[in-house]
PDB file of C-alpha atoms in Angstrom:
ATOM      1  CA  MET A  16     -13.511  32.603 -36.524  1.00  0.00           C
ATOM      2  CA  THR A  17     -16.293  30.437 -37.934  1.00  0.00           C
ATOM      3  CA  GLN A  18     -17.374  29.289 -41.381  1.00  0.00           C
ATOM      4  CA  THR A  19     -20.538  27.385 -42.226  1.00  0.00           C
ATOM      5  CA  ARG A  20     -20.647  24.136 -44.137  1.00  0.00           C
ATOM      6  CA  ASN A  21     -23.125  23.388 -46.914  1.00  0.00           C
ATOM      7  CA  THR A  22     -24.847  20.773 -44.760  1.00  0.00           C
ATOM      8  CA  VAL A  23     -27.278  21.636 -41.984  1.00  0.00           C
ATOM      9  CA  GLY A  24     -25.896  22.333 -38.516  1.00  0.00           C
ATOM     10  CA  GLU A  25     -22.168  22.147 -39.176  1.00  0.00           C
ATOM     11  CA  PHE A  26     -19.451  24.801 -39.231  1.00  0.00           C
ATOM     12  CA  LEU A  27     -15.717  25.230 -38.875  1.00  0.00           C
ATOM     13  CA  ASP A  28     -14.360  27.082 -35.862  1.00  0.00           C
ATOM     14  CA  ILE A  29     -10.773  28.175 -35.243  1.00  0.00           C
ATOM     15  CA  HIS A  30      -9.749  28.653 -31.598  1.00  0.00           C
ATOM     16  CA  PHE A  31      -6.795  30.727 -30.466  1.00  0.00           C
ATOM     17  CA  MET A  32      -4.683  30.345 -27.304  1.00  0.00           C
ATOM     18  CA  SER A  33      -4.097  34.033 -26.828  1.00  0.00           C
ATOM     19  CA  GLU A  34      -3.836  37.257 -28.730  1.00  0.00           C
ATOM     20  CA  HIS A  35      -0.428  36.420 -30.099  1.00  0.00           C
ATOM     21  CA  LEU A  36      -0.063  32.652 -29.640  1.00  0.00           C
ATOM     22  CA  TYR A  37      -2.879  30.749 -31.284  1.00  0.00           C
ATOM     23  CA  LYS A  38      -4.392  27.447 -30.318  1.00  0.00           C
ATOM     24  CA  LEU A  39      -3.937  25.502 -33.528  1.00  0.00           C
ATOM     25  CA  HIS A  40      -7.212  23.624 -33.646  1.00  0.00           C
ATOM     26  CA  GLU A  41      -9.801  23.675 -36.381  1.00  0.00           C
ATOM     27  CA  LYS A  42     -13.012  22.114 -35.168  1.00  0.00           C
ATOM     28  CA  CYS A  43     -16.163  20.873 -36.818  1.00  0.00           C
ATOM     29  CA  TRP A  44     -19.235  21.180 -34.594  1.00  0.00           C
ATOM     30  CA  ARG A  45     -22.206  18.959 -35.328  1.00  0.00           C
ATOM     31  CA  LYS A  46     -25.571  19.540 -33.669  1.00  0.00           C
ATOM     32  CA  THR A  47     -27.428  16.404 -32.618  1.00  0.00           C
ATOM     33  CA  GLU A  48     -30.781  16.001 -30.896  1.00  0.00           C
ATOM     34  CA  SER A  49     -29.242  15.382 -27.508  1.00  0.00           C
ATOM     35  CA  ALA A  50     -26.003  17.348 -27.525  1.00  0.00           C
ATOM     36  CA  THR A  51     -23.491  19.345 -29.511  1.00  0.00           C
ATOM     37  CA  VAL A  52     -20.623  17.153 -30.702  1.00  0.00           C
ATOM     38  CA  CYS A  53     -17.198  18.688 -31.213  1.00  0.00           C
ATOM     39  CA  LEU A  54     -14.782  16.934 -33.555  1.00  0.00           C
ATOM     40  CA  ASP A  55     -11.145  17.904 -33.978  1.00  0.00           C
ATOM     41  CA  ILE A  56     -10.385  17.700 -37.691  1.00  0.00           C
ATOM     42  CA  VAL A  57      -7.037  19.540 -37.815  1.00  0.00           C
ATOM     43  CA  ASP A  58      -4.431  19.770 -35.097  1.00  0.00           C
ATOM     44  CA  ILE A  59      -1.008  21.157 -36.027  1.00  0.00           C
ATOM     45  CA  LYS A  60       0.047  22.026 -32.493  1.00  0.00           C
ATOM     46  CA  PRO A  61       3.599  20.739 -31.920  1.00  0.00           C
ATOM     47  CA  ALA A  62       4.436  18.587 -28.905  1.00  0.00           C
ATOM     48  CA  ASN A  63       6.893  21.264 -27.815  1.00  0.00           C
ATOM     49  CA  MET A  64       5.585  24.820 -28.154  1.00  0.00           C
ATOM     50  CA  GLU A  65       9.141  25.989 -28.784  1.00  0.00           C
ATOM     51  CA  ASP A  66       8.875  24.220 -32.146  1.00  0.00           C
ATOM     52  CA  LEU A  67       5.907  26.373 -33.164  1.00  0.00           C
ATOM     53  CA  THR A  68       6.590  27.757 -36.664  1.00  0.00           C
ATOM     54  CA  GLU A  69       3.162  28.577 -38.103  1.00  0.00           C
ATOM     55  CA  VAL A  70      -0.473  29.040 -37.135  1.00  0.00           C
ATOM     56  CA  ILE A  71      -3.823  28.591 -38.865  1.00  0.00           C
ATOM     57  CA  THR A  72      -5.192  31.940 -40.015  1.00  0.00           C
ATOM     58  CA  ALA A  73      -8.412  31.199 -41.951  1.00  0.00           C
ATOM     59  CA  SER A  74     -10.529  28.325 -43.284  1.00  0.00           C
ATOM     60  CA  GLU A  75     -13.502  27.655 -45.526  1.00  0.00           C
ATOM     61  CA  PHE A  76     -15.590  24.745 -46.794  1.00  0.00           C
ATOM     62  CA  HIS A  77     -15.859  24.083 -50.527  1.00  0.00           C
ATOM     63  CA  PRO A  78     -19.196  25.472 -51.817  1.00  0.00           C
ATOM     64  CA  HIS A  79     -20.197  22.243 -53.617  1.00  0.00           C
ATOM     65  CA  HIS A  80     -18.264  19.396 -51.978  1.00  0.00           C
ATOM     66  CA  CYS A  81     -18.940  19.307 -48.248  1.00  0.00           C
ATOM     67  CA  ASN A  82     -16.080  16.886 -47.628  1.00  0.00           C
ATOM     68  CA  LEU A  83     -13.484  19.411 -48.811  1.00  0.00           C
ATOM     69  CA  PHE A  84     -12.176  22.396 -46.897  1.00  0.00           C
ATOM     70  CA  VAL A  85      -9.120  24.632 -47.105  1.00  0.00           C
ATOM     71  CA  TYR A  86      -7.129  26.339 -44.387  1.00  0.00           C
ATOM     72  CA  SER A  87      -4.405  28.975 -44.669  1.00  0.00           C
ATOM     73  CA  SER A  88      -1.347  29.562 -42.551  1.00  0.00           C
ATOM     74  CA  SER A  89       0.851  32.372 -41.338  1.00  0.00           C
ATOM     75  CA  LYS A  90       3.541  31.159 -43.753  1.00  0.00           C
ATOM     76  CA  GLY A  91       1.387  31.994 -46.772  1.00  0.00           C
ATOM     77  CA  SER A  92       0.479  28.414 -47.694  1.00  0.00           C
ATOM     78  CA  LEU A  93      -2.915  26.809 -48.346  1.00  0.00           C
ATOM     79  CA  ARG A  94      -3.826  23.214 -47.540  1.00  0.00           C
ATOM     80  CA  LEU A  95      -6.806  21.485 -49.111  1.00  0.00           C
ATOM     81  CA  CYS A  96      -8.150  18.620 -46.978  1.00  0.00           C
ATOM     82  CA  ASP A  97     -10.608  15.818 -47.715  1.00  0.00           C
ATOM     83  CA  MET A  98     -12.531  14.544 -44.686  1.00  0.00           C
ATOM     84  CA  ARG A  99     -13.320  11.294 -46.519  1.00  0.00           C
ATOM     85  CA  ALA A 100      -9.646  10.311 -46.266  1.00  0.00           C
ATOM     86  CA  SER A 101      -9.373  10.558 -42.489  1.00  0.00           C
ATOM     87  CA  ALA A 102     -11.316  11.814 -39.482  1.00  0.00           C
ATOM     88  CA  LEU A 103      -8.249  13.814 -38.436  1.00  0.00           C
ATOM     89  CA  CYS A 104      -6.914  15.682 -41.450  1.00  0.00           C
ATOM     90  CA  ASP A 105      -3.265  15.876 -40.378  1.00  0.00           C
ATOM     91  CA  LYS A 106      -2.262  15.083 -43.955  1.00  0.00           C
ATOM     92  CA  HIS A 107      -3.524  17.457 -46.610  1.00  0.00           C
ATOM     93  CA  SER A 108      -4.642  16.443 -50.104  1.00  0.00           C
ATOM     94  CA  LYS A 109      -2.987  19.427 -51.783  1.00  0.00           C
ATOM     95  CA  LEU A 110      -0.521  22.108 -50.738  1.00  0.00           C
ATOM     96  CA  TYR A 111      -0.633  25.493 -52.476  1.00  0.00           C
ATOM     97  CA  GLU A 112       2.493  27.535 -51.995  1.00  0.00           C
ATOM     98  CA  GLU A 113       4.341  30.131 -54.023  1.00  0.00           C
ATOM     99  CA  PRO A 114       8.162  29.917 -53.906  1.00  0.00           C
ATOM    100  CA  GLU A 115       9.758  33.046 -52.480  1.00  0.00           C
ATOM    101  CA  ASP A 116      12.268  35.003 -54.518  1.00  0.00           C
ATOM    102  CA  PRO A 117      15.435  35.078 -52.354  1.00  0.00           C
ATOM    103  CA  SER A 118      16.356  38.501 -53.718  1.00  0.00           C
ATOM    104  CA  ASN A 119      13.156  39.976 -52.274  1.00  0.00           C
ATOM    105  CA  ARG A 120      13.498  38.458 -48.806  1.00  0.00           C
ATOM    106  CA  SER A 121      13.538  40.880 -45.888  1.00  0.00           C
ATOM    107  CA  PHE A 122      12.770  41.026 -42.170  1.00  0.00           C
ATOM    108  CA  PHE A 123       9.090  41.565 -43.044  1.00  0.00           C
ATOM    109  CA  SER A 124       8.746  38.793 -45.651  1.00  0.00           C
ATOM    110  CA  GLU A 125       7.012  36.240 -43.431  1.00  0.00           C
ATOM    111  CA  ILE A 126       4.716  38.840 -41.854  1.00  0.00           C
ATOM    112  CA  ILE A 127       3.421  40.280 -45.131  1.00  0.00           C
ATOM    113  CA  SER A 128       3.056  36.824 -46.721  1.00  0.00           C
ATOM    114  CA  SER A 129       0.744  35.566 -43.951  1.00  0.00           C
ATOM    115  CA  VAL A 130      -2.696  34.818 -45.416  1.00  0.00           C
ATOM    116  CA  SER A 131      -5.414  36.727 -43.569  1.00  0.00           C
ATOM    117  CA  ASP A 132      -8.404  35.394 -45.536  1.00  0.00           C
ATOM    118  CA  VAL A 133      -9.315  32.660 -48.020  1.00  0.00           C
ATOM    119  CA  LYS A 134     -12.517  32.355 -50.052  1.00  0.00           C
ATOM    120  CA  PHE A 135     -13.649  29.740 -52.565  1.00  0.00           C
ATOM    121  CA  SER A 136     -15.154  31.126 -55.761  1.00  0.00           C
ATOM    122  CA  HIS A 137     -18.856  30.440 -56.256  1.00  0.00           C
ATOM    123  CA  SER A 138     -17.958  28.008 -59.046  1.00  0.00           C
ATOM    124  CA  GLY A 139     -15.676  26.129 -56.658  1.00  0.00           C
ATOM    125  CA  ARG A 140     -12.755  26.086 -59.086  1.00  0.00           C
ATOM    126  CA  TYR A 141     -10.720  28.954 -57.621  1.00  0.00           C
ATOM    127  CA  MET A 142      -9.592  30.222 -54.242  1.00  0.00           C
ATOM    128  CA  LEU A 143      -9.058  33.879 -53.383  1.00  0.00           C
ATOM    129  CA  THR A 144      -6.491  34.790 -50.729  1.00  0.00           C
ATOM    130  CA  ARG A 145      -5.451  38.044 -49.132  1.00  0.00           C
ATOM    131  CA  ASP A 146      -2.089  38.816 -47.600  1.00  0.00           C
ATOM    132  CA  TYR A 147      -0.877  42.226 -46.430  1.00  0.00           C
ATOM    133  CA  LEU A 148      -0.029  43.695 -49.837  1.00  0.00           C
ATOM    134  CA  THR A 149      -1.806  41.529 -52.415  1.00  0.00           C
ATOM    135  CA  VAL A 150      -4.836  39.443 -53.332  1.00  0.00           C
ATOM    136  CA  LYS A 151      -4.209  36.226 -55.242  1.00  0.00           C
ATOM    137  CA  VAL A 152      -6.373  33.840 -57.230  1.00  0.00           C
ATOM    138  CA  TRP A 153      -5.443  30.158 -57.074  1.00  0.00           C
ATOM    139  CA  ASP A 154      -6.662  27.411 -59.415  1.00  0.00           C
ATOM    140  CA  LEU A 155      -7.445  24.231 -57.465  1.00  0.00           C
ATOM    141  CA  ASN A 156      -5.603  22.289 -60.179  1.00  0.00           C
ATOM    142  CA  MET A 157      -2.362  24.318 -59.877  1.00  0.00           C
ATOM    143  CA  GLU A 158      -0.456  24.063 -56.609  1.00  0.00           C
ATOM    144  CA  THR A 159       2.837  25.749 -57.562  1.00  0.00           C
ATOM    145  CA  LYS A 160       1.717  29.373 -57.940  1.00  0.00           C
ATOM    146  CA  PRO A 161      -1.376  31.593 -58.137  1.00  0.00           C
ATOM    147  CA  VAL A 162      -2.881  32.192 -61.566  1.00  0.00           C
ATOM    148  CA  GLU A 163      -3.509  35.868 -60.782  1.00  0.00           C
ATOM    149  CA  THR A 164      -1.892  38.372 -58.415  1.00  0.00           C
ATOM    150  CA  TYR A 165      -3.205  41.889 -57.782  1.00  0.00           C
ATOM    151  CA  GLN A 166      -1.353  44.620 -55.893  1.00  0.00           C
ATOM    152  CA  VAL A 167      -3.645  46.222 -53.303  1.00  0.00           C
ATOM    153  CA  HIS A 168      -1.380  48.970 -51.953  1.00  0.00           C
ATOM    154  CA  ASP A 169       2.147  48.311 -53.167  1.00  0.00           C
ATOM    155  CA  TYR A 170       3.000  51.937 -52.346  1.00  0.00           C
ATOM    156  CA  LEU A 171       3.227  50.842 -48.696  1.00  0.00           C
ATOM    157  CA  ARG A 172       6.179  48.550 -49.356  1.00  0.00           C
ATOM    158  CA  SER A 173       8.630  51.364 -48.593  1.00  0.00           C
ATOM    159  CA  LYS A 174       6.823  52.102 -45.304  1.00  0.00           C
ATOM    160  CA  LEU A 175       6.905  48.625 -43.748  1.00  0.00           C
ATOM    161  CA  CYS A 176       9.224  49.771 -40.951  1.00  0.00           C
ATOM    162  CA  SER A 177       6.787  52.395 -39.665  1.00  0.00           C
ATOM    163  CA  LEU A 178       3.838  50.050 -40.220  1.00  0.00           C
ATOM    164  CA  TYR A 179       5.632  47.465 -38.097  1.00  0.00           C
ATOM    165  CA  GLU A 180       6.239  49.985 -35.329  1.00  0.00           C
ATOM    166  CA  ASN A 181       2.564  50.998 -35.142  1.00  0.00           C
ATOM    167  CA  ASP A 182       1.366  47.349 -35.519  1.00  0.00           C
ATOM    168  CA  CYS A 183      -0.566  48.089 -38.710  1.00  0.00           C
ATOM    169  CA  ILE A 184       1.461  45.449 -40.522  1.00  0.00           C
ATOM    170  CA  PHE A 185      -0.472  42.853 -38.482  1.00  0.00           C
ATOM    171  CA  ASP A 186      -3.894  44.043 -39.720  1.00  0.00           C
ATOM    172  CA  LYS A 187      -6.013  41.235 -41.173  1.00  0.00           C
ATOM    173  CA  PHE A 188      -7.908  42.231 -44.324  1.00  0.00           C
ATOM    174  CA  GLU A 189     -10.701  40.120 -45.797  1.00  0.00           C
ATOM    175  CA  CYS A 190     -11.547  39.598 -49.476  1.00  0.00           C
ATOM    176  CA  ALA A 191     -14.686  38.814 -51.478  1.00  0.00           C
ATOM    177  CA  TRP A 192     -15.912  37.595 -54.888  1.00  0.00           C
ATOM    178  CA  ASN A 193     -18.832  39.088 -56.775  1.00  0.00           C
ATOM    179  CA  GLY A 194     -21.648  36.746 -57.788  1.00  0.00           C
ATOM    180  CA  SER A 195     -20.128  35.792 -61.150  1.00  0.00           C
ATOM    181  CA  ASP A 196     -16.547  35.457 -59.836  1.00  0.00           C
ATOM    182  CA  SER A 197     -15.437  38.105 -62.353  1.00  0.00           C
ATOM    183  CA  VAL A 198     -14.606  40.864 -59.857  1.00  0.00           C
ATOM    184  CA  ILE A 199     -12.829  40.674 -56.507  1.00  0.00           C
ATOM    185  CA  MET A 200     -12.867  43.177 -53.663  1.00  0.00           C
ATOM    186  CA  THR A 201     -10.754  43.878 -50.598  1.00  0.00           C
ATOM    187  CA  GLY A 202     -10.118  46.689 -48.128  1.00  0.00           C
ATOM    188  CA  ALA A 203      -7.265  49.107 -47.539  1.00  0.00           C
ATOM    189  CA  TYR A 204      -6.400  52.140 -45.408  1.00  0.00           C
ATOM    190  CA  ASN A 205      -7.938  55.631 -45.344  1.00  0.00           C
ATOM    191  CA  ASN A 206     -11.360  53.919 -45.664  1.00  0.00           C
ATOM    192  CA  PHE A 207     -10.407  52.928 -49.213  1.00  0.00           C
ATOM    193  CA  PHE A 208     -11.417  49.635 -50.774  1.00  0.00           C
ATOM    194  CA  ARG A 209     -10.202  48.097 -54.006  1.00  0.00           C
ATOM    195  CA  MET A 210     -11.928  46.245 -56.838  1.00  0.00           C
ATOM    196  CA  PHE A 211     -10.219  44.218 -59.561  1.00  0.00           C
ATOM    197  CA  ASP A 212     -11.944  43.108 -62.772  1.00  0.00           C
ATOM    198  CA  ARG A 213     -10.481  39.742 -63.754  1.00  0.00           C
ATOM    199  CA  ASN A 214     -11.635  40.001 -67.371  1.00  0.00           C
ATOM    200  CA  THR A 215     -10.569  43.533 -68.287  1.00  0.00           C
ATOM    201  CA  LYS A 216      -7.702  43.684 -65.737  1.00  0.00           C
ATOM    202  CA  ARG A 217      -8.973  47.120 -64.708  1.00  0.00           C
ATOM    203  CA  ASP A 218      -8.885  48.120 -61.064  1.00  0.00           C
ATOM    204  CA  VAL A 219     -10.391  50.939 -59.071  1.00  0.00           C
ATOM    205  CA  THR A 220      -9.963  52.482 -55.629  1.00  0.00           C
ATOM    206  CA  LEU A 221     -13.142  53.698 -53.923  1.00  0.00           C
ATOM    207  CA  GLU A 222     -13.786  55.368 -50.577  1.00  0.00           C
ATOM    208  CA  ALA A 223     -16.400  54.578 -47.939  1.00  0.00           C
ATOM    209  CA  SER A 224     -17.365  57.872 -46.298  1.00  0.00           C
ATOM    210  CA  ARG A 225     -20.398  59.724 -45.002  1.00  0.00           C
ATOM    211  CA  GLU A 226     -20.478  61.810 -48.168  1.00  0.00           C
ATOM    212  CA  SER A 227     -20.535  58.737 -50.414  1.00  0.00           C
ATOM    213  CA  SER A 228     -23.302  57.125 -48.350  1.00  0.00           C
ATOM    214  CA  LYS A 229     -25.808  59.901 -49.011  1.00  0.00           C
ATOM    215  CA  PRO A 230     -28.834  58.975 -51.162  1.00  0.00           C
ATOM    216  CA  ARG A 231     -28.053  58.994 -54.909  1.00  0.00           C
ATOM    217  CA  ALA A 232     -24.381  59.668 -54.207  1.00  0.00           C
ATOM    218  CA  ILE A 233     -21.958  58.209 -56.744  1.00  0.00           C
ATOM    219  CA  LEU A 234     -18.712  56.612 -55.672  1.00  0.00           C
ATOM    220  CA  LYS A 235     -15.833  58.426 -57.333  1.00  0.00           C
ATOM    221  CA  PRO A 236     -12.519  56.671 -58.019  1.00  0.00           C
ATOM    222  CA  ARG A 237      -9.649  57.753 -55.766  1.00  0.00           C
ATOM    223  CA  ARG A 238      -5.932  57.661 -56.506  1.00  0.00           C
ATOM    224  CA  VAL A 239      -2.970  57.473 -54.139  1.00  0.00           C
ATOM    225  CA  CYS A 240       0.001  59.474 -55.359  1.00  0.00           C
ATOM    226  CA  VAL A 241       3.474  58.215 -54.491  1.00  0.00           C
ATOM    227  CA  GLY A 242       5.462  61.003 -56.090  1.00  0.00           C
ATOM    228  CA  GLY A 243       5.742  63.201 -59.142  1.00  0.00           C
ATOM    229  CA  LYS A 244       2.878  65.167 -60.632  1.00  0.00           C
ATOM    230  CA  ARG A 245      -0.388  65.044 -58.673  1.00  0.00           C
ATOM    231  CA  ARG A 246      -3.899  65.407 -59.977  1.00  0.00           C
ATOM    232  CA  LYS A 247      -6.478  67.577 -58.249  1.00  0.00           C
ATOM    233  CA  ASP A 248      -8.176  64.829 -56.199  1.00  0.00           C
ATOM    234  CA  ASP A 249      -5.097  62.674 -55.614  1.00  0.00           C
ATOM    235  CA  ILE A 250      -4.080  61.869 -52.054  1.00  0.00           C
ATOM    236  CA  SER A 251      -0.440  61.557 -51.042  1.00  0.00           C
ATOM    237  CA  VAL A 252       0.698  58.268 -49.541  1.00  0.00           C
ATOM    238  CA  ASP A 253       2.073  60.298 -46.614  1.00  0.00           C
ATOM    239  CA  SER A 254      -1.434  61.654 -45.942  1.00  0.00           C
ATOM    240  CA  LEU A 255      -3.138  58.273 -45.557  1.00  0.00           C
ATOM    241  CA  ASP A 256      -4.957  57.749 -42.261  1.00  0.00           C
ATOM    242  CA  PHE A 257      -3.954  54.311 -40.974  1.00  0.00           C
ATOM    243  CA  THR A 258      -6.520  54.443 -38.183  1.00  0.00           C
ATOM    244  CA  LYS A 259      -9.243  54.307 -40.836  1.00  0.00           C
ATOM    245  CA  LYS A 260      -9.126  50.828 -42.303  1.00  0.00           C
ATOM    246  CA  ILE A 261     -11.572  48.536 -44.068  1.00  0.00           C
ATOM    247  CA  LEU A 262     -10.891  45.030 -42.794  1.00  0.00           C
ATOM    248  CA  HIS A 263     -14.281  43.443 -43.520  1.00  0.00           C
ATOM    249  CA  THR A 264     -16.032  43.338 -46.905  1.00  0.00           C
ATOM    250  CA  ALA A 265     -18.872  41.266 -48.351  1.00  0.00           C
ATOM    251  CA  TRP A 266     -20.569  40.971 -51.737  1.00  0.00           C
ATOM    252  CA  HIS A 267     -24.180  39.870 -52.217  1.00  0.00           C
ATOM    253  CA  PRO A 268     -24.206  36.392 -53.842  1.00  0.00           C
ATOM    254  CA  THR A 269     -26.583  37.353 -56.657  1.00  0.00           C
ATOM    255  CA  GLU A 270     -26.993  41.140 -56.637  1.00  0.00           C
ATOM    256  CA  ASN A 271     -24.476  43.921 -57.240  1.00  0.00           C
ATOM    257  CA  ILE A 272     -24.638  45.019 -53.603  1.00  0.00           C
ATOM    258  CA  ILE A 273     -21.624  45.305 -51.317  1.00  0.00           C
ATOM    259  CA  ALA A 274     -21.207  45.771 -47.577  1.00  0.00           C
ATOM    260  CA  ILE A 275     -18.195  47.647 -46.212  1.00  0.00           C
ATOM    261  CA  ALA A 276     -17.270  47.786 -42.521  1.00  0.00           C
ATOM    262  CA  ALA A 277     -15.199  50.886 -41.756  1.00  0.00           C
ATOM    263  CA  THR A 278     -14.250  51.205 -38.067  1.00  0.00           C
ATOM    264  CA  ASN A 279     -17.650  51.454 -36.313  1.00  0.00           C
ATOM    265  CA  ASN A 280     -19.652  52.171 -39.479  1.00  0.00           C
ATOM    266  CA  LEU A 281     -21.323  49.764 -41.894  1.00  0.00           C
ATOM    267  CA  TYR A 282     -21.837  50.996 -45.459  1.00  0.00           C
ATOM    268  CA  ILE A 283     -24.125  49.342 -48.009  1.00  0.00           C
ATOM    269  CA  PHE A 284     -23.609  50.301 -51.657  1.00  0.00           C
ATOM    270  CA  GLN A 285     -25.696  49.258 -54.657  1.00  0.00           C
ATOM    271  CA  ASP A 286     -24.837  49.680 -58.317  1.00  0.00           C
ATOM    272  CA  LYS A 287     -27.936  51.251 -59.839  1.00  0.00           C
ATOM    273  CA  VAL A 288     -26.804  50.719 -63.445  1.00  0.00           C
ATOM    274  CA  ASN A 289     -25.901  47.058 -62.887  1.00  0.00           C
ATOM    275  CA  SER A 290     -22.340  47.468 -64.141  1.00  0.00           C
ATOM    276  CA  GLU A 291     -19.595  45.299 -62.724  1.00  0.00           C
ATOM    277  CA  MET A 292     -17.360  48.197 -61.732  1.00  0.00           C
ATOM    278  CA  HIS A 293     -17.826  51.925 -61.238  1.00  0.00           C
TER     279      HIS A 293
END
């Protein structure tokens, strides 16, 4: 996993030890005229691997301050580091962590709270994180809790046992900001992806499919029905295809254009009427 820095020739790179046990190194590579220099800037690997309790899951440089970067962990925490303080950032500048409600703790709590992606807003004031069930917006000035939390597919909470058995609970979904930081986007199952308007608090579920990718096709909102009365185009939660998943999403930095990666297909959608949400 790599992430570029806002200075020429530098990027963060996270290396893993194996598929399940990760090498806990975040590295900054700097290209020189004679050679490529590799600098370890974070190392949380314990002396005894039996003491391993968390791993680094994602990282990103601040968009305006090249000395700042954030990395997330499998325990759901975020650590903001300042490379001006030390060459090896073993001590973070800020720790962002939301206290867990003991009444909601279960066998799956640590798995679903693991942060799979973190993105700074374009303004640099906020951070967007994705865990298995939610996307959260964090203010850099508030470490105790996120300022916004959006449920992506809370209807899956009752199906965590089966999702654990088929390994879907370990899927790593990405998230993205639009150019003005007013709308956020992330993927889900059944080739669905979700958008949340931070100003109006409206949300929408859309589907990436061959039909929707035809010229002049309009994306129609979809709705997952948990129970009770169903509308004509509703889809039952029991009918969701968990082999069709949108893990990777991206939003153009200045235009209302999005890219959606669904299995082996890449979809590009553009809002012709320049509205924030369909």
